[in-house]
Each structure stands twice: as structure tokens, then as C-alpha cells.
Coordinates of C-alpha atoms in Angstrom, one line a residue:
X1 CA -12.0 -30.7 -6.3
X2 CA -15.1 -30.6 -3.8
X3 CA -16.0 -33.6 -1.7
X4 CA -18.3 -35.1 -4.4
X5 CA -15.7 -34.9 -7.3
X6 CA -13.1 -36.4 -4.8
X7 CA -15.4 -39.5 -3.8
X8 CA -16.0 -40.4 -7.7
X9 CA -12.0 -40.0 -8.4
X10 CA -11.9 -42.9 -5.5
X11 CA -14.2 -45.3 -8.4
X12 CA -11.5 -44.9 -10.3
X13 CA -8.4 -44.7 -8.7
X14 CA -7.1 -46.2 -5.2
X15 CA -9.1 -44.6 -2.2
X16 CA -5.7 -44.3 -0.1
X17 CA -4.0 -42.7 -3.8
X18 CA -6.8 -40.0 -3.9
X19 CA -7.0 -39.0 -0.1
X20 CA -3.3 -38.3 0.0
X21 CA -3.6 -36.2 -2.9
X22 CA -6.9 -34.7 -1.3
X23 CA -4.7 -33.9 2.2
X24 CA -2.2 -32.2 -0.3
X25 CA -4.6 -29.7 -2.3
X26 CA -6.4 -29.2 1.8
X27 CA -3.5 -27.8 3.0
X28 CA -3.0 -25.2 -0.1
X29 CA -6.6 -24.7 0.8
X30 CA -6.1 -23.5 4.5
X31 CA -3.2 -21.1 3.3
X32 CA -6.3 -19.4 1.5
X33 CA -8.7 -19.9 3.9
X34 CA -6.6 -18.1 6.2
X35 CA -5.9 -15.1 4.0
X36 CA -9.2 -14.9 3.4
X37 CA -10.3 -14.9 7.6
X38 CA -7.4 -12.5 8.5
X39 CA -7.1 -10.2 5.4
X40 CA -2.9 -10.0 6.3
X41 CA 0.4 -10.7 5.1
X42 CA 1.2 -14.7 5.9
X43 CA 4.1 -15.2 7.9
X44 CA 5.1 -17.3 5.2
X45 CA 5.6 -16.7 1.4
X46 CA 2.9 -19.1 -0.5
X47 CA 4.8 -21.7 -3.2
X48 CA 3.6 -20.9 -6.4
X49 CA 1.3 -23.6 -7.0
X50 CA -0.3 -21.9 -4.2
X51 CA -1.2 -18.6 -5.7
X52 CA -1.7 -20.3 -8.8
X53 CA -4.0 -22.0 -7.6
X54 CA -5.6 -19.1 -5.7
X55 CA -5.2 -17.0 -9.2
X56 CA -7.5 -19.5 -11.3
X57 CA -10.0 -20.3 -8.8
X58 CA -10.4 -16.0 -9.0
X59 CA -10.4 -15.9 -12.5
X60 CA -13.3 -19.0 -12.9
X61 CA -15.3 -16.4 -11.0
X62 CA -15.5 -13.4 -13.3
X63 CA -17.9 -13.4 -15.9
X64 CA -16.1 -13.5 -19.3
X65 CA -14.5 -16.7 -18.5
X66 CA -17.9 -18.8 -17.4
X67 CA -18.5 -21.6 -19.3
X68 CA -20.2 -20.5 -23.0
X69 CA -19.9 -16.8 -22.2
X70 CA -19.5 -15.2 -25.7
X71 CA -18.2 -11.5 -24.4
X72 CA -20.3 -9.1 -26.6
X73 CA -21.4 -7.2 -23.5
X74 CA -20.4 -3.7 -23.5
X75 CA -18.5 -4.0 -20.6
X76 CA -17.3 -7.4 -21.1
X77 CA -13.6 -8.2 -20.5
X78 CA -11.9 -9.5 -23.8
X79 CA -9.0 -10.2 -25.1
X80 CA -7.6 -11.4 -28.5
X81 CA -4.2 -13.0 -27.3
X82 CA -4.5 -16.2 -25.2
X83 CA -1.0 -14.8 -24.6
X84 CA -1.6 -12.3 -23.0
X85 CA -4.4 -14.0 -21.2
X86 CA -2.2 -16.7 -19.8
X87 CA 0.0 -14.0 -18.7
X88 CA -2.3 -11.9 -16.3
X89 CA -4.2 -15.7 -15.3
X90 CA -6.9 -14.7 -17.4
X91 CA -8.2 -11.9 -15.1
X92 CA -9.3 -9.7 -17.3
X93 CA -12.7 -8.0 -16.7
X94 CA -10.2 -5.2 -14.8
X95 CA -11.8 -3.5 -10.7
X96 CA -14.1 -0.8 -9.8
X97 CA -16.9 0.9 -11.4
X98 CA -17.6 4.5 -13.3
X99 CA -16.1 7.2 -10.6
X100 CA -15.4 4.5 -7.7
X101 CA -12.0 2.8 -8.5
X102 CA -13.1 0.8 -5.5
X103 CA -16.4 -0.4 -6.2
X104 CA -16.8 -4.4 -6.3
X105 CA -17.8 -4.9 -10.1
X106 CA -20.6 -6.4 -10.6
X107 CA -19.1 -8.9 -13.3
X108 CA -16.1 -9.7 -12.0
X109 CA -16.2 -11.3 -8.4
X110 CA -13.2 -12.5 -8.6
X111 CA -10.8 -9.6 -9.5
X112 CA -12.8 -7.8 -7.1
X113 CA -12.1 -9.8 -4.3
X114 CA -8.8 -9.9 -5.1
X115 CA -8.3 -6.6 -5.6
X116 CA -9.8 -6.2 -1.7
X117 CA -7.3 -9.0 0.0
X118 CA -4.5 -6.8 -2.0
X119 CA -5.9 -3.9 -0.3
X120 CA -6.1 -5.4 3.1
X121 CA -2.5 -7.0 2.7
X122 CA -0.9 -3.9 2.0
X123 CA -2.2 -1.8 4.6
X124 CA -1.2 -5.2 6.8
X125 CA 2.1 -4.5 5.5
X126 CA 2.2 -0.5 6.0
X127 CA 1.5 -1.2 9.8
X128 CA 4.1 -3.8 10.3
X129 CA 6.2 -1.2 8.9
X130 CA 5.7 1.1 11.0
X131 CA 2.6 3.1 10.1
X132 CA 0.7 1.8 12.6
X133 CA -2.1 5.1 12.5
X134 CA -2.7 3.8 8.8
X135 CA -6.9 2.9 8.5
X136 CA -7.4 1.8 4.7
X137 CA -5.2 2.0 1.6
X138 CA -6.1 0.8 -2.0
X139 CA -3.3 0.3 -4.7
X140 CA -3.8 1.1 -8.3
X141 CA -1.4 1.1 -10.6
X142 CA 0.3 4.5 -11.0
X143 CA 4.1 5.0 -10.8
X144 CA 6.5 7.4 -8.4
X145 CA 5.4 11.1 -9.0
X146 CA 1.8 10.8 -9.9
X147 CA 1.1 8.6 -6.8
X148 CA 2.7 11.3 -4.4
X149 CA 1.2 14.1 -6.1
X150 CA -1.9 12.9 -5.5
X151 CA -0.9 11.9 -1.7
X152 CA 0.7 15.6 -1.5
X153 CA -2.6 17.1 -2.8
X154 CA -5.1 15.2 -0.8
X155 CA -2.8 16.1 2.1
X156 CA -3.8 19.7 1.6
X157 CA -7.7 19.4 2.5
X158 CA -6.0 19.2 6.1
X159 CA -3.5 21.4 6.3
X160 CA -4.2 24.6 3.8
X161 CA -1.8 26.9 5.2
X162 CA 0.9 24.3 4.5
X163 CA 3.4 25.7 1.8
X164 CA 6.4 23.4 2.6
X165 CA 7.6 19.9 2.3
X166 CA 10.2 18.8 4.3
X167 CA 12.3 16.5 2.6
X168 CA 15.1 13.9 3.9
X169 CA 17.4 14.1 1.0
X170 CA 17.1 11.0 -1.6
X171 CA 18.3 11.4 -4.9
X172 CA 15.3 10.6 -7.1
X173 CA 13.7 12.9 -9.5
X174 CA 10.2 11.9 -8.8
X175 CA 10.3 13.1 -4.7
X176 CA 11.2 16.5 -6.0
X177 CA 9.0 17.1 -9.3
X178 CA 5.8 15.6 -7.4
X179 CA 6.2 18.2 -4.8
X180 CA 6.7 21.0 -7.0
X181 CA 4.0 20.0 -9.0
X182 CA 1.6 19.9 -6.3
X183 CA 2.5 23.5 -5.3
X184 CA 4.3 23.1 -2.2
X185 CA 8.3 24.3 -1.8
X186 CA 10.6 21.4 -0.7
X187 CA 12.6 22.1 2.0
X188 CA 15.9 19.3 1.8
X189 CA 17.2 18.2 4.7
X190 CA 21.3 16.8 4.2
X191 CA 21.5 13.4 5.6
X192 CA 24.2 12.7 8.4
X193 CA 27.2 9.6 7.8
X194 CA 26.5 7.4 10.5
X195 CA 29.6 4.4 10.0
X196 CA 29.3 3.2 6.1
X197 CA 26.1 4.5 6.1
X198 CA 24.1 7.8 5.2
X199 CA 21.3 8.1 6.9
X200 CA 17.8 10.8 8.0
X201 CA 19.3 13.9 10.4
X202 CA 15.8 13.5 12.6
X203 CA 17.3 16.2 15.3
X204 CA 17.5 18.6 11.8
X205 CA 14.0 17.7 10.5
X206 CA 12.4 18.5 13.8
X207 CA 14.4 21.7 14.3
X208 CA 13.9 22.2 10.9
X209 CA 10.1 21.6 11.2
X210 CA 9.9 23.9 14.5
X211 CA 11.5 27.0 12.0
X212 CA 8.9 26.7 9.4
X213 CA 6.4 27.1 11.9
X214 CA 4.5 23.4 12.2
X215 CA 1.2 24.8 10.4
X216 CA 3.0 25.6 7.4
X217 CA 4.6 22.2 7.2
X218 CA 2.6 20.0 5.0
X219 CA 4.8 16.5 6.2
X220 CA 8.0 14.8 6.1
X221 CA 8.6 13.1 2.8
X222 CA 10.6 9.9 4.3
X223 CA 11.7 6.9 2.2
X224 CA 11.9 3.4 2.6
X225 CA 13.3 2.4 -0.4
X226 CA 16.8 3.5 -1.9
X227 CA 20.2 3.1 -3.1
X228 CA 23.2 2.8 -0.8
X229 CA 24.8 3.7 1.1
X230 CA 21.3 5.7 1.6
X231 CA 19.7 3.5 3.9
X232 CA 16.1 3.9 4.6
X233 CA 14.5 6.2 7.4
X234 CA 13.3 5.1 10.6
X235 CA 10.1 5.5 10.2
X236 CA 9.0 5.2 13.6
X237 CA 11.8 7.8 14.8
X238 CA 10.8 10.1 12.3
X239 CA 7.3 9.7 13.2
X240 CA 8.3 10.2 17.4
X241 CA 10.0 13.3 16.4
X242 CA 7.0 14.8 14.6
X243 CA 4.2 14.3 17.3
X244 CA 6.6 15.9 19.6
X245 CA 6.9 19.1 17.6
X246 CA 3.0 19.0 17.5
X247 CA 2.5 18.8 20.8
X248 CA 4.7 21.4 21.7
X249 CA 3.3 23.5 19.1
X250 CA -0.2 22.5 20.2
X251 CA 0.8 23.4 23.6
X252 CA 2.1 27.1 22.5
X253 CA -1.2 28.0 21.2
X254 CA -3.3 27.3 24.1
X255 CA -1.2 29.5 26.4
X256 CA -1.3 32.0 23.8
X257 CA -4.8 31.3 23.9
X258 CA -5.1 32.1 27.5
X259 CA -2.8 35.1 27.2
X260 CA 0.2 33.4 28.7
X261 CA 3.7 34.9 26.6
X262 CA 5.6 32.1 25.1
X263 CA 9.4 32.6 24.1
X264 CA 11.2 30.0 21.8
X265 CA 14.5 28.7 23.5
X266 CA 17.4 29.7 21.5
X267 CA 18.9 27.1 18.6
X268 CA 22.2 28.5 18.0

């Protein structure tokens, strides 16, 4: 409730009853407040009266659930099932518009803004995780292969010469058809036992990497999610022992550049 709404509940219910229960709804308020200022993951997880709260405020804001709406636009969210509308917090109207899945829509302000906080968390949470070069992301709701398909083929606007993947082995399906579906030949690198625990061979990826010939690498295919005793990649270390191949491969070309003979050291 706003500040007016809060002084006529105080007509009819004791002054001291209604500002404790107004401190108690300000300080779900300031959760929000903050995600909305910072855009990031909260140190804390939010109760769920929290992001229920947060949910239906959204949904008031698009368009098919104002106050006498009747929903016969042509792009106007409905649904038959107050089941189903219950279930999604009646956010219906959907993001984006014709050929911009990340355009604000017009009638819909609130999934809209919430589909740009989920933006901004997630690439909040891609840097804490170690992807600190990340600028932007935007999720959308695609599962496992077609979402690393699409990574592996926007990939190739940068590197064109790039006809391999190299790939930390994990055993899922969807790793290996998206590659092969986007063109590119995955090159499987065996993991090492390290205690109880199988885990990335980063001295084979970059020796790997350095064999291929760095230009014809497309990336390294890491994980962060999988079943043990897989544990997930350092994504950091993974990430050290790339630049360093670059570098060195960067450095290879400008002597060749200036006519200076370079000689690979021996890898027996």
C-alpha cells in the first residue's frame, strides 16, 4: 500500500497495529528497491512472499490484467485457464517484439522489466562465476543443444577458419550433437582422476589447442554442471590457459611478420 492507503487503514485500525505492518511490507520493499538500483544477484535468497510480492506488482503492470481490460486486441495476452494463470502469476502478455526478442513491449511493462532484471542478474551471476569478460546476456527459453548451437554458430562470425571444438569430455549427448550440427569437428579431451574425482586435463587442452593450430580452434567447450565424480571445470584455469596459447600464437605471427624464423619446442 502507498502512504495514502496506509494513513486511511490507521481510521480504521490501531495507528501503532498498521505502522508495524507498514515497517514489515518496507523492508520487502527495499529488497526490491535494491535489485532494481544494482541489477545483481542479492547476497541473499528473497523469502517467497518476497518474489511474490515482486511477481504481482509486475503482472498489475501489463496490459491484459488492468482493471476492465476485455483482451480482444490482436496482440493481447489471454488465457482461458485461471489455472494456468495462477501458475505463471498471471504474466501473460509474453517479452520482445516482431524480430527483437529483446525489445521492451509496448503492452507489457511489467514482463518487460522483468525479463531485463533477469537479464542483468544472470550476466551478474556469469561474472561471479568466473566470466568476468562477459558484457550482456539475455535468457530465452531454449534447452541444451539448440542454445549451444546457436552460441557455436554466432562464434563463427569471429573465427571462420575455425573447424574444431575442443571438448573436455562430459558425457551428455547434447555437447556433442550441437557441435556436429553447427559444422565444427569435436576434438575430446580425456579427463585426468585427481583423488575421488575426475576432473578437466587443462595442460592437454592447451597442448591440444597449440596442435590444431589456435586459428582453427573455435573454443573450449567447458562445463559447469555435471554428474559425479565429473566435477566441474575451473573456469578461470581453463580461461588462463587459453589467453596464454593466444598470446604466444599472437607473438609467433608478428615475428613471422617481420621475417624472424620461429621453431615450435618439442612435445614428446
Amino acid at each position: 500500500m502507498n502512504g495514502e492507503n496506509v494513513s486511511l487503514s490507521e481510521k480504521i485500525v490501531s495507528a501503532s497495529y498498521i505502522r508495524q505492518g507498514s515497517q514489515a511490507r518496507r523492508s520487502h520493499e527495499q529488497l526490491i528497491r535494491r535489485l532494481l538500483e544494482q541489477g545483481k544477484c542479492p547476497e541473499e535468497g528473497w523469502s517467497e512472499s518476497t518474489i511474490e510480492l515482486f511477481l504481482s506488482e509486475l503482472a498489475v503492470m501489463d496490459s491484459n490484467n488492468f482493471l476492465g481490460n476485455c483482451g480482444v486486441g490482436e496482440r493481447e495476452g489471454r488465457v482461458a485457464s485461471s489455472l494456468v494463470a495462477r501458475r505463471h502469476y498471471r504474466l501473460i502478455h509474453g517479452i520482445g517484439r516482431s524480430g527483437d526478442i529483446a525489445a521492451v513491449q509496448p503492452k507489457a511493462a511489467g514482463s518487460s522489466l522483468l525479463n531485463k532484471l533477469t537479464n542483468s542478474v544472470v550476466l551478474d551471476v556469469l561474472k561471479l562465476s568466473g566470466v568476468r569478460s562477459a558484457a550482456s546476456c539475455f535468457v530465452v527459453p531454449m534447452a541444451t543443444g539448440m542454445s549451444l548451437t546457436l552460441c557455436f554458430l554466432t562464434l563463427r562470425h569471429r573465427r571462420p577458419k575455425a573447424r574444431y571444438i575442443v571438448w573436455p569430455r562430459i558425457d551428455q549427448k547434447s555437447c556433442f550433437k550441437a557441435m556436429v550440427t553447427a559444422g565444427f569437428q569435436p576434438v575430446v579431451i580425456e579427463n585426468i582422476l585427481e583423488g575421488d574425482e575426475l576432473r578437466t586435463d587443462l595442460g592437454a587442452v592447451e597442448r591440444k589447442i597449440q596442435e590444431l593450430g589456435a586459428e582453427n580452434v573455435l573454443c573450449v567447450h567447458s562445463t559447469t554442471s555435471c554428474f559425479a565424480p565429473r566435477v566441474p571445470d575451473r573456469l578461470e584455469g581453463a580461461g588462463r590457459h587459453v589467453r596464454r596459447v593466444r598470446r604466444s600464437t599472437r607473438r609467433e605471427q608478428r615475428l613471422r611478420g617481420a621475417g624472424v624464423q620461429v621453431h615450435a619446442p618439442d612435445r614428446a
